[in-house]
mmCIF file of C-alpha atoms in Angstrom:
data_model
loop_
_atom_site.group_PDB
_atom_site.id
_atom_site.type_symbol
_atom_site.label_atom_id
_atom_site.label_comp_id
_atom_site.label_asym_id
_atom_site.label_seq_id
_atom_site.Cartn_x
_atom_site.Cartn_y
_atom_site.Cartn_z
ATOM 1 C CA MET A 51 15.086 16.782 -22.485
ATOM 2 C CA LEU A 52 13.140 14.606 -24.886
ATOM 3 C CA ALA A 53 12.338 17.245 -27.462
ATOM 4 C CA MET A 54 15.932 18.301 -27.725
ATOM 5 C CA ASN A 55 16.900 14.822 -28.844
ATOM 6 C CA HIS A 56 14.982 15.369 -32.052
ATOM 7 C CA TYR A 57 17.277 18.184 -33.100
ATOM 8 C CA ASN A 58 20.777 17.556 -34.385
ATOM 9 C CA LEU A 59 22.551 20.875 -34.177
ATOM 10 C CA SER A 60 25.878 19.425 -35.248
ATOM 11 C CA GLY A 61 26.899 19.528 -38.847
ATOM 12 C CA PRO A 62 29.844 19.417 -41.144
ATOM 13 C CA PRO A 63 32.694 21.847 -40.437
ATOM 14 C CA GLY A 64 31.923 25.368 -41.552
ATOM 15 C CA ALA A 65 28.221 24.715 -41.962
ATOM 16 C CA LEU A 66 27.267 27.027 -39.096
ATOM 17 C CA ASN A 67 28.031 30.486 -40.429
ATOM 18 C CA PRO A 68 26.849 32.969 -37.771
ATOM 19 C CA LEU A 69 25.477 35.361 -40.411
ATOM 20 C CA SER A 70 24.037 33.085 -43.043
ATOM 21 C CA ASN A 71 22.481 30.546 -40.684
ATOM 22 C CA PHE A 72 21.150 32.918 -38.031
ATOM 23 C CA SER A 73 17.565 32.654 -39.265
ATOM 24 C CA GLN A 74 17.726 28.862 -39.310
ATOM 25 C CA TRP A 75 19.103 28.759 -35.728
ATOM 26 C CA ASP A 76 16.412 31.189 -34.571
ATOM 27 C CA THR A 77 13.684 29.107 -36.237
ATOM 28 C CA GLU A 78 14.873 25.953 -34.509
ATOM 29 C CA MET A 79 14.981 27.670 -31.118
ATOM 30 C CA VAL A 80 11.432 28.973 -31.569
ATOM 31 C CA GLU A 81 10.243 25.481 -32.485
ATOM 32 C CA MET A 82 11.937 24.015 -29.418
ATOM 33 C CA GLU A 83 10.365 26.627 -27.151
ATOM 34 C CA SER A 84 6.984 25.939 -28.732
ATOM 35 C CA LEU A 85 7.323 22.224 -28.088
ATOM 36 C CA ALA A 86 8.335 22.879 -24.486
ATOM 37 C CA HIS A 87 5.340 25.173 -24.027
ATOM 38 C CA GLN A 88 2.989 22.493 -25.343
ATOM 39 C CA GLY A 89 4.129 20.085 -22.648
ATOM 40 C CA ASN A 90 6.328 17.895 -24.799
ATOM 41 C CA LEU A 91 9.302 18.265 -22.473
ATOM 42 C CA THR A 92 7.896 15.776 -20.021
ATOM 43 C CA SER A 93 11.115 14.909 -18.263
ATOM 44 C CA ASP A 94 12.069 18.291 -16.752
ATOM 45 C CA LYS A 95 9.706 19.278 -13.982
ATOM 46 C CA PRO A 96 7.628 16.174 -13.335
ATOM 47 C CA MET A 97 10.611 13.863 -13.326
ATOM 48 C CA SER A 98 12.633 15.781 -10.750
ATOM 49 C CA GLY A 99 12.605 13.702 -7.598
ATOM 50 C CA GLY A 100 9.929 11.465 -9.116
ATOM 51 C CA PRO A 101 11.712 8.107 -8.945
ATOM 52 C CA ILE A 102 12.668 8.565 -5.294
ATOM 53 C CA ALA A 103 9.130 9.510 -4.248
ATOM 54 C CA ALA A 104 7.607 6.686 -6.289
ATOM 55 C CA ALA A 105 10.061 4.119 -4.887
ATOM 56 C CA LEU A 106 9.463 5.235 -1.289
ATOM 57 C CA SER A 107 5.704 5.157 -1.795
ATOM 58 C CA MET A 108 5.844 1.666 -3.272
ATOM 59 C CA THR A 109 8.060 0.401 -0.448
ATOM 60 C CA LEU A 110 5.758 1.818 2.225
ATOM 61 C CA GLY A 111 2.689 0.362 0.529
ATOM 62 C CA VAL A 112 4.232 -3.082 0.129
ATOM 63 C CA ILE A 113 5.347 -3.241 3.768
ATOM 64 C CA SER A 114 1.963 -2.044 5.037
ATOM 65 C CA ASN A 115 -0.026 -4.567 3.021
ATOM 66 C CA ILE A 116 2.300 -7.483 3.851
ATOM 67 C CA VAL A 117 2.056 -6.762 7.590
ATOM 68 C CA ALA A 118 -1.743 -6.499 7.381
ATOM 69 C CA LEU A 119 -1.987 -9.730 5.358
ATOM 70 C CA PHE A 120 0.112 -11.580 7.942
ATOM 71 C CA ILE A 121 -2.095 -10.337 10.809
ATOM 72 C CA LEU A 122 -5.297 -11.163 8.914
ATOM 73 C CA ALA A 123 -4.127 -14.661 7.985
ATOM 74 C CA ASN A 124 -3.189 -15.362 11.586
ATOM 75 C CA ALA A 125 -6.535 -14.052 12.870
ATOM 76 C CA TYR A 126 -8.513 -16.000 10.246
ATOM 77 C CA SER A 127 -6.800 -19.284 11.135
ATOM 78 C CA HIS A 128 -7.703 -18.883 14.846
ATOM 79 C CA GLN A 129 -11.229 -17.542 14.335
ATOM 80 C CA ARG A 130 -14.207 -19.793 15.048
ATOM 81 C CA ARG A 131 -17.072 -17.269 14.864
ATOM 82 C CA ARG A 132 -18.545 -17.385 11.371
ATOM 83 C CA SER A 133 -19.489 -13.705 11.268
ATOM 84 C CA LYS A 134 -15.972 -12.681 12.234
ATOM 85 C CA ALA A 135 -14.493 -15.171 9.743
ATOM 86 C CA THR A 136 -16.613 -13.627 6.956
ATOM 87 C CA PHE A 137 -15.400 -10.161 7.872
ATOM 88 C CA LEU A 138 -11.785 -11.345 7.927
ATOM 89 C CA LEU A 139 -12.236 -12.929 4.488
ATOM 90 C CA PHE A 140 -13.532 -9.627 3.113
ATOM 91 C CA ALA A 141 -10.736 -7.690 4.827
ATOM 92 C CA SER A 142 -8.065 -10.080 3.487
ATOM 93 C CA SER A 143 -9.440 -9.659 -0.031
ATOM 94 C CA LEU A 144 -9.392 -5.874 0.387
ATOM 95 C CA VAL A 145 -5.765 -5.840 1.554
ATOM 96 C CA LEU A 146 -4.729 -8.295 -1.182
ATOM 97 C CA THR A 147 -6.414 -6.114 -3.811
ATOM 98 C CA ASP A 148 -4.697 -3.026 -2.396
ATOM 99 C CA PHE A 149 -1.368 -4.874 -2.522
ATOM 100 C CA PHE A 150 -1.608 -5.694 -6.235
ATOM 101 C CA GLY A 151 -3.202 -2.309 -6.928
ATOM 102 C CA HIS A 152 -0.161 -0.673 -5.429
ATOM 103 C CA ILE A 153 2.411 -2.899 -7.135
ATOM 104 C CA ILE A 154 1.128 -3.048 -10.730
ATOM 105 C CA PRO A 155 0.295 0.626 -11.486
ATOM 106 C CA GLY A 156 3.170 1.782 -9.266
ATOM 107 C CA ALA A 157 5.678 -0.304 -11.207
ATOM 108 C CA LEU A 158 4.434 1.128 -14.523
ATOM 109 C CA VAL A 159 4.586 4.705 -13.244
ATOM 110 C CA LEU A 160 8.076 4.085 -11.853
ATOM 111 C CA ARG A 161 9.129 2.713 -15.245
ATOM 112 C CA LEU A 162 7.884 5.927 -16.888
ATOM 113 C CA TYR A 163 9.881 8.005 -14.413
ATOM 114 C CA LEU A 164 13.062 5.997 -14.920
ATOM 115 C CA SER A 165 12.743 6.069 -18.714
ATOM 116 C CA GLY A 166 12.527 9.867 -18.652
ATOM 117 C CA GLY A 167 8.833 10.268 -19.381
ATOM 118 C CA VAL A 168 6.648 9.722 -22.423
ATOM 119 C CA PHE A 169 7.649 10.696 -25.941
ATOM 120 C CA PRO A 170 5.514 13.441 -27.475
ATOM 121 C CA GLU A 171 4.472 11.134 -30.329
ATOM 122 C CA ALA A 172 3.007 8.653 -27.858
ATOM 123 C CA VAL A 173 1.079 11.395 -26.038
ATOM 124 C CA ALA A 174 -0.285 12.807 -29.290
ATOM 125 C CA ALA A 175 -1.256 9.360 -30.567
ATOM 126 C CA SER A 176 -2.975 8.542 -27.290
ATOM 127 C CA SER A 177 -4.916 11.819 -27.365
ATOM 128 C CA ASN A 178 -6.041 11.154 -30.953
ATOM 129 C CA GLY A 179 -7.497 7.787 -30.057
ATOM 130 C CA SER A 180 -4.640 5.556 -31.168
ATOM 131 C CA THR A 181 -3.972 2.473 -29.087
ATOM 132 C CA ASP A 182 -0.988 2.596 -26.771
ATOM 133 C CA PRO A 183 -0.782 -0.804 -25.018
ATOM 134 C CA MET A 184 1.063 0.512 -21.975
ATOM 135 C CA CYS A 185 -1.326 3.436 -21.516
ATOM 136 C CA GLN A 186 -4.362 1.182 -21.967
ATOM 137 C CA PHE A 187 -3.067 -1.312 -19.401
ATOM 138 C CA LEU A 188 -2.127 1.395 -16.892
ATOM 139 C CA GLY A 189 -5.473 3.167 -17.259
ATOM 140 C CA GLY A 190 -7.404 -0.088 -16.965
ATOM 141 C CA SER A 191 -5.391 -1.073 -13.882
ATOM 142 C CA MET A 192 -6.157 2.222 -12.179
ATOM 143 C CA VAL A 193 -9.885 1.890 -12.880
ATOM 144 C CA PHE A 194 -9.989 -1.759 -11.765
ATOM 145 C CA PHE A 195 -7.940 -1.307 -8.593
ATOM 146 C CA GLY A 196 -9.793 1.921 -7.883
ATOM 147 C CA LEU A 197 -13.281 0.412 -8.000
ATOM 148 C CA CYS A 198 -12.440 -2.832 -6.166
ATOM 149 C CA PRO A 199 -11.656 -1.269 -2.750
ATOM 150 C CA LEU A 200 -14.780 0.900 -2.975
ATOM 151 C CA PHE A 201 -16.954 -2.113 -3.865
ATOM 152 C CA LEU A 202 -15.366 -4.233 -1.133
ATOM 153 C CA GLY A 203 -15.846 -1.518 1.483
ATOM 154 C CA CYS A 204 -19.495 -1.221 0.482
ATOM 155 C CA ALA A 205 -20.005 -5.020 0.625
ATOM 156 C CA MET A 206 -18.317 -5.241 4.039
ATOM 157 C CA ALA A 207 -20.506 -2.446 5.414
ATOM 158 C CA ALA A 208 -23.681 -4.095 4.064
ATOM 159 C CA GLU A 209 -22.665 -7.475 5.510
ATOM 160 C CA ARG A 210 -21.993 -5.973 8.953
ATOM 161 C CA CYS A 211 -25.228 -3.977 8.849
ATOM 162 C CA LEU A 212 -27.158 -7.189 8.201
ATOM 163 C CA GLY A 213 -25.220 -9.011 10.929
ATOM 164 C CA VAL A 214 -25.871 -6.301 13.541
ATOM 165 C CA THR A 215 -29.526 -5.565 12.750
ATOM 166 C CA GLN A 216 -30.702 -9.039 11.651
ATOM 167 C CA PRO A 217 -28.345 -11.635 13.163
ATOM 168 C CA LEU A 218 -30.640 -14.615 12.507
ATOM 169 C CA LEU A 219 -31.121 -13.690 8.855
ATOM 170 C CA HIS A 220 -27.397 -13.078 8.547
ATOM 171 C CA SER A 221 -26.514 -16.513 9.926
ATOM 172 C CA SER A 222 -28.840 -18.188 7.428
ATOM 173 C CA LEU A 223 -27.822 -16.156 4.356
ATOM 174 C CA VAL A 224 -24.113 -15.424 4.753
ATOM 175 C CA THR A 225 -21.858 -18.437 4.267
ATOM 176 C CA THR A 226 -18.246 -18.852 3.256
ATOM 177 C CA THR A 227 -19.219 -20.089 -0.217
ATOM 178 C CA ARG A 228 -21.530 -17.144 -0.842
ATOM 179 C CA THR A 229 -18.885 -14.760 0.441
ATOM 180 C CA LYS A 230 -16.365 -16.118 -2.059
ATOM 181 C CA LEU A 231 -18.943 -15.843 -4.844
ATOM 182 C CA SER A 232 -19.608 -12.241 -3.851
ATOM 183 C CA LEU A 233 -15.896 -11.479 -3.982
ATOM 184 C CA SER A 234 -15.639 -13.029 -7.440
ATOM 185 C CA GLY A 235 -18.624 -10.970 -8.587
ATOM 186 C CA ILE A 236 -17.089 -7.750 -7.276
ATOM 187 C CA TRP A 237 -13.806 -8.362 -9.077
ATOM 188 C CA LEU A 238 -15.676 -9.337 -12.265
ATOM 189 C CA VAL A 239 -17.809 -6.174 -12.289
ATOM 190 C CA ALA A 240 -14.743 -3.975 -11.754
ATOM 191 C CA LEU A 241 -12.924 -5.805 -14.549
ATOM 192 C CA CYS A 242 -15.853 -5.323 -16.945
ATOM 193 C CA VAL A 243 -15.887 -1.584 -16.241
ATOM 194 C CA ALA A 244 -12.119 -1.352 -16.782
ATOM 195 C CA LEU A 245 -12.415 -3.156 -20.141
ATOM 196 C CA LEU A 246 -15.141 -0.882 -21.558
ATOM 197 C CA PRO A 247 -12.656 1.139 -23.696
ATOM 198 C CA CYS A 248 -11.909 -2.103 -25.556
ATOM 199 C CA PHE A 249 -15.514 -1.886 -26.808
ATOM 200 C CA GLN A 250 -15.185 1.790 -27.840
ATOM 201 C CA LEU A 251 -16.963 3.076 -24.733
ATOM 202 C CA GLY A 252 -14.542 5.672 -23.410
ATOM 203 C CA SER A 253 -10.776 5.776 -23.744
ATOM 204 C CA TYR A 254 -7.562 6.042 -21.731
ATOM 205 C CA THR A 255 -5.059 8.824 -22.370
ATOM 206 C CA TYR A 256 -1.872 10.153 -20.807
ATOM 207 C CA GLN A 257 -2.625 12.699 -18.106
ATOM 208 C CA HIS A 258 -0.660 15.730 -16.932
ATOM 209 C CA PRO A 259 2.321 15.613 -16.475
ATOM 210 C CA ASN A 260 2.322 12.624 -18.873
ATOM 211 C CA SER A 261 3.468 10.206 -16.178
ATOM 212 C CA TRP A 262 0.185 8.297 -15.737
ATOM 213 C CA CYS A 263 -2.832 7.181 -17.748
ATOM 214 C CA PHE A 264 -6.475 7.479 -16.892
ATOM 215 C CA ILE A 265 -9.898 8.045 -18.444
ATOM 216 C CA LYS A 266 -10.013 10.905 -20.937
ATOM 217 C CA VAL A 267 -11.447 13.795 -18.934
ATOM 218 C CA LEU A 268 -9.722 16.822 -20.500
ATOM 219 C CA ALA A 269 -9.560 17.016 -24.280
ATOM 220 C CA ASN A 270 -10.773 19.170 -27.124
ATOM 221 C CA ASP A 271 -12.459 16.191 -28.769
ATOM 222 C CA THR A 272 -14.350 14.790 -25.772
ATOM 223 C CA GLN A 273 -17.088 12.474 -26.997
ATOM 224 C CA GLU A 274 -20.341 11.305 -25.462
ATOM 225 C CA ALA A 275 -18.757 7.900 -24.817
ATOM 226 C CA ASP A 276 -16.056 9.560 -22.709
ATOM 227 C CA VAL A 277 -18.682 11.396 -20.672
ATOM 228 C CA ALA A 278 -20.625 8.160 -20.165
ATOM 229 C CA PHE A 279 -17.509 6.273 -19.084
ATOM 230 C CA VAL A 280 -16.437 8.932 -16.558
ATOM 231 C CA THR A 281 -20.005 9.225 -15.267
ATOM 232 C CA LEU A 282 -20.197 5.451 -14.826
ATOM 233 C CA PHE A 283 -16.863 5.287 -12.995
ATOM 234 C CA SER A 284 -17.554 8.250 -10.712
ATOM 235 C CA GLY A 285 -21.163 7.216 -10.172
ATOM 236 C CA LEU A 286 -20.223 3.694 -9.084
ATOM 237 C CA GLY A 287 -17.519 4.997 -6.771
ATOM 238 C CA LEU A 288 -19.651 7.685 -5.123
ATOM 239 C CA THR A 289 -22.615 5.299 -4.811
ATOM 240 C CA SER A 290 -20.419 2.739 -3.062
ATOM 241 C CA LEU A 291 -19.206 5.381 -0.625
ATOM 242 C CA GLY A 292 -22.784 6.529 0.006
ATOM 243 C CA VAL A 293 -24.109 3.009 0.650
ATOM 244 C CA ALA A 294 -21.179 2.284 2.986
ATOM 245 C CA LEU A 295 -21.909 5.513 4.880
ATOM 246 C CA VAL A 296 -25.582 4.584 5.362
ATOM 247 C CA CYS A 297 -24.845 0.987 6.400
ATOM 248 C CA ASN A 298 -22.113 1.965 8.855
ATOM 249 C CA THR A 299 -24.336 4.644 10.364
ATOM 250 C CA ILE A 300 -27.149 2.129 10.904
ATOM 251 C CA SER A 301 -24.737 -0.409 12.411
ATOM 252 C CA GLY A 302 -23.182 2.153 14.721
ATOM 253 C CA LEU A 303 -26.527 3.506 15.933
ATOM 254 C CA THR A 304 -27.818 -0.039 16.517
ATOM 255 C CA LEU A 305 -24.796 -0.921 18.656
ATOM 256 C CA VAL A 306 -25.029 2.338 20.630
ATOM 257 C CA LEU A 307 -28.744 1.811 21.338
ATOM 258 C CA ALA A 308 -28.121 -1.783 22.365
ATOM 259 C CA ARG A 309 -25.396 -0.569 24.731
ATOM 260 C CA LEU A 310 -27.699 2.038 26.284
ATOM 261 C CA ARG A 311 -30.583 -0.392 26.701
ATOM 262 C CA ARG A 312 -28.456 -3.002 28.414
ATOM 263 C CA ARG A 313 -29.116 -3.087 32.134
ATOM 264 C CA PRO A 314 -26.835 -4.519 34.811
ATOM 265 C CA SER A 315 -27.678 -8.099 35.599
ATOM 266 C CA GLY A 316 -26.164 -11.119 37.259
ATOM 267 C CA TYR A 317 -23.055 -12.567 35.645
ATOM 268 C CA SER A 318 -23.681 -15.698 33.596
ATOM 269 C CA SER A 319 -22.037 -17.613 30.783
ATOM 270 C CA SER A 320 -24.662 -16.447 28.290
ATOM 271 C CA HIS A 321 -24.091 -12.846 29.372
ATOM 272 C CA SER A 322 -20.343 -13.315 28.869
ATOM 273 C CA HIS A 323 -20.909 -14.782 25.392
ATOM 274 C CA ARG A 324 -23.121 -11.838 24.380
ATOM 275 C CA SER A 325 -20.528 -9.374 25.661
ATOM 276 C CA VAL A 326 -17.798 -11.019 23.595
ATOM 277 C CA ALA A 327 -20.028 -11.013 20.502
ATOM 278 C CA LYS A 328 -20.870 -7.336 20.984
ATOM 279 C CA SER A 329 -17.208 -6.452 21.444
ATOM 280 C CA HIS A 330 -16.403 -8.199 18.145
ATOM 281 C CA ASP A 331 -19.230 -6.316 16.423
ATOM 282 C CA ILE A 332 -17.989 -3.001 17.792
ATOM 283 C CA GLU A 333 -14.455 -3.779 16.650
ATOM 284 C CA MET A 334 -15.587 -4.610 13.112
ATOM 285 C CA VAL A 335 -17.830 -1.541 12.816
ATOM 286 C CA VAL A 336 -15.026 0.729 14.074
ATOM 287 C CA GLN A 337 -12.685 -0.728 11.445
ATOM 288 C CA LEU A 338 -15.323 -0.284 8.734
ATOM 289 C CA VAL A 339 -15.849 3.339 9.729
ATOM 290 C CA GLY A 340 -12.093 3.883 9.503
ATOM 291 C CA ILE A 341 -11.963 2.260 6.049
ATOM 292 C CA MET A 342 -14.954 4.329 4.892
ATOM 293 C CA VAL A 343 -13.492 7.618 6.132
ATOM 294 C CA THR A 344 -10.147 6.813 4.480
ATOM 295 C CA SER A 345 -11.846 5.960 1.165
ATOM 296 C CA CYS A 346 -13.967 9.112 1.248
ATOM 297 C CA ILE A 347 -10.962 11.354 1.885
ATOM 298 C CA CYS A 348 -8.737 9.628 -0.683
ATOM 299 C CA TRP A 349 -11.160 8.907 -3.532
ATOM 300 C CA SER A 350 -13.860 11.603 -3.426
ATOM 301 C CA PRO A 351 -11.619 14.376 -4.888
ATOM 302 C CA LEU A 352 -10.625 12.330 -7.961
ATOM 303 C CA LEU A 353 -14.186 11.103 -8.559
ATOM 304 C CA ILE A 354 -15.633 14.610 -8.291
ATOM 305 C CA PHE A 355 -12.849 16.425 -10.159
ATOM 306 C CA GLY A 356 -12.968 13.882 -12.989
ATOM 307 C CA LEU A 357 -16.722 14.315 -13.381
ATOM 308 C CA MET A 358 -16.454 18.121 -13.323
ATOM 309 C CA SER A 359 -13.592 18.093 -15.833
ATOM 310 C CA VAL A 360 -15.285 15.897 -18.417
ATOM 311 C CA MET A 361 -18.543 17.852 -18.199
ATOM 312 C CA ARG A 362 -16.852 21.192 -18.839
ATOM 313 C CA SER A 363 -14.604 19.706 -21.491
ATOM 314 C CA TYR A 364 -17.592 18.224 -23.324
ATOM 315 C CA ARG A 365 -19.478 21.537 -23.259
ATOM 316 C CA GLY A 366 -16.409 23.342 -24.593
ATOM 317 C CA SER A 367 -16.546 25.897 -21.776
ATOM 318 C CA ILE A 368 -12.995 25.411 -20.562
ATOM 319 C CA ASP A 369 -10.161 27.757 -21.515
ATOM 320 C CA LYS A 370 -6.408 27.397 -21.089
ATOM 321 C CA ALA A 371 -6.371 28.789 -17.546
ATOM 322 C CA ASP A 372 -9.166 26.457 -16.455
ATOM 323 C CA MET A 373 -7.447 23.586 -18.256
ATOM 324 C CA ALA A 374 -4.298 24.066 -16.156
ATOM 325 C CA THR A 375 -6.399 24.282 -12.988
ATOM 326 C CA TYR A 376 -8.285 21.073 -13.722
ATOM 327 C CA GLU A 377 -5.072 19.275 -14.667
ATOM 328 C CA THR A 378 -3.595 20.213 -11.301
ATOM 329 C CA LEU A 379 -6.759 19.140 -9.473
ATOM 330 C CA ASN A 380 -6.817 15.754 -11.202
ATOM 331 C CA LEU A 381 -3.133 15.224 -10.456
ATOM 332 C CA MET A 382 -3.716 16.016 -6.790
ATOM 333 C CA GLY A 383 -6.728 13.700 -6.826
ATOM 334 C CA VAL A 384 -4.825 10.700 -8.185
ATOM 335 C CA ARG A 385 -1.947 11.271 -5.745
ATOM 336 C CA LEU A 386 -4.443 11.357 -2.889
ATOM 337 C CA ALA A 387 -6.198 8.235 -4.199
ATOM 338 C CA SER A 388 -2.900 6.331 -4.282
ATOM 339 C CA TRP A 389 -2.619 6.800 -0.509
ATOM 340 C CA ASN A 390 -5.811 4.810 0.012
ATOM 341 C CA GLN A 391 -3.940 1.581 -0.717
ATOM 342 C CA ILE A 392 -1.290 2.552 1.847
ATOM 343 C CA LEU A 393 -3.678 3.657 4.592
ATOM 344 C CA ASP A 394 -6.235 0.816 4.332
ATOM 345 C CA PRO A 395 -3.918 -1.787 5.911
ATOM 346 C CA TRP A 396 -3.019 0.555 8.762
ATOM 347 C CA VAL A 397 -6.697 1.144 9.482
ATOM 348 C CA TYR A 398 -7.082 -2.543 10.229
ATOM 349 C CA ILE A 399 -3.724 -2.825 12.026
ATOM 350 C CA LEU A 400 -4.319 0.116 14.371
ATOM 351 C CA LEU A 401 -8.067 -0.329 14.977
ATOM 352 C CA ARG A 402 -7.880 -3.896 16.237
ATOM 353 C CA ARG A 403 -9.357 -4.621 19.639
ATOM 354 C CA ALA A 404 -5.980 -5.541 21.164
ATOM 355 C CA VAL A 405 -4.398 -2.270 20.004
ATOM 356 C CA LEU A 406 -7.376 -0.192 21.121
ATOM 357 C CA ARG A 407 -7.330 -1.891 24.527
ATOM 358 C CA LYS A 408 -3.640 -1.046 24.975
ATOM 359 C CA ILE A 409 -4.266 2.567 23.930
ATOM 360 C CA TYR A 410 -7.194 2.724 26.381
ATOM 361 C CA LEU A 411 -5.121 1.315 29.249
ATOM 362 C CA ILE A 412 -2.244 3.702 28.545
ATOM 363 C CA THR A 413 -4.631 6.661 28.387
ATOM 364 C CA LYS A 414 -6.417 5.556 31.555
ATOM 365 C CA ARG A 415 -3.117 5.086 33.392
ATOM 366 C CA GLN A 416 -2.017 8.577 32.400
ATOM 367 C CA ALA A 417 -5.378 10.013 33.478
ATOM 368 C CA ASP A 418 -5.221 8.194 36.827
ATOM 369 C CA LEU A 419 -1.677 9.460 37.371
ATOM 370 C CA LYS A 420 -2.712 13.039 36.682
ATOM 371 C CA GLY A 421 -5.767 12.601 38.915
ATOM 372 C CA SER A 422 -3.691 11.258 41.812
ATOM 373 C CA VAL A 423 -1.239 14.142 41.506
ATOM 374 C CA LEU A 424 -4.123 16.613 41.422
ATOM 375 C CA ARG A 425 -5.798 15.040 44.475
ATOM 376 C CA ARG A 426 -2.488 15.033 46.370
ATOM 377 C CA TRP A 427 -1.949 18.682 45.502
ATOM 378 C CA GLU A 428 -5.492 19.609 46.549
ATOM 379 C CA GLY A 429 -5.047 17.673 49.832
ATOM 380 C CA ASN A 430 -1.838 19.474 50.653
ATOM 381 C CA SER A 431 -3.405 22.802 49.770
ATOM 382 C CA PHE A 432 -6.427 22.076 51.991
ATOM 383 C CA GLN A 433 -4.235 21.081 54.904
ATOM 384 C CA SER A 434 -2.142 24.243 54.594
ATOM 385 C CA LYS A 435 -5.275 26.416 54.514
ATOM 386 C CA SER A 436 -6.735 24.611 57.577
ATOM 387 C CA SER A 437 -3.535 25.166 59.519
ATOM 388 C CA GLU A 438 -3.590 28.847 58.654
ATOM 389 C CA ASN A 439 -7.190 29.237 59.824
ATOM 390 C CA ASN A 440 -6.505 27.441 63.167
ATOM 391 C CA PRO A 441 -6.177 30.089 66.013
ATOM 392 C CA VAL A 442 -3.638 27.953 67.870
ATOM 393 C CA ASN A 443 -1.395 27.818 64.802
ATOM 394 C CA ARG A 444 -1.759 31.568 64.429
ATOM 395 C CA ILE A 445 -0.482 32.115 68.029
#
């Protein structure tokens, strides 16, 4: 109860006369109810159960990313194919980015929960454009670690599309040095976007229920710079998802057509090498499709809701009821987006070729078992019907 701490209802003995001080007591109660209605009591509803959920989410994310990093490091050290090594380098960078993107903002949000929320003065100052270092850092971290996975997923899809459709061009263009330069460029672009509020292009404010900071999307004083910043952030994110969708579709169709065109031929070492290469390509494309689907489900709501909110807020066509609706939508969007950093590692862990092969063998064994039982049952049924139709058996 943060607002209640601002009121000292104790006084000297005899100061609280029930008749003479009734109006003063009533005035203070009305003021306290007004503050609670304005959202200044930030530690009641949002903080209930918050620390436990935040701690469990952080623990799950840390374990997932550490397991994926261990598997990726082991696979990268034993990988000799350059195309696969490039993919593993991209995937390791994605998981490492998700790891820090889960730790840094999660630790700040957990600190807000444990401290009982944000003081009303800090929320008001942040909304009026004053600089709150913690809010600025948290908002910048969410933008940076939000754009990086989307950029990395797009770059991985483009690299695999080039490797599947133009393998010779891919082998001449894609090298380890250029891959590392591309990774540095991706992180630099995301950092530049996150630092734009430092140059008065957009701003970060506390968001409902005052337990996290993000771009200003809902405010009475929304400026053109805020609209431009949200449009840039959402536009980059949605464009990355769109490019990844196109590239993965082209890669998948190319592999399917190559599979259909392949005709049975004599076994040779070159045929075995091509089969291994194709199996690696299929594995990487399947993992990219999983990463893309996860990113679309987790990030599209926040990107779209944020853009809708800032547009309506800038036009001034949003009332109190709509304000509450958009606040709830944005809160649901950021909670869904936080799961992207937890699910990304499991996409790689579960969609590996070894895991898929085991799942296929288990499924095939179960299907064969059911088929053998069905054939045995049909055989017994046929034999019983034949014996019934035999005249000798009838006699």
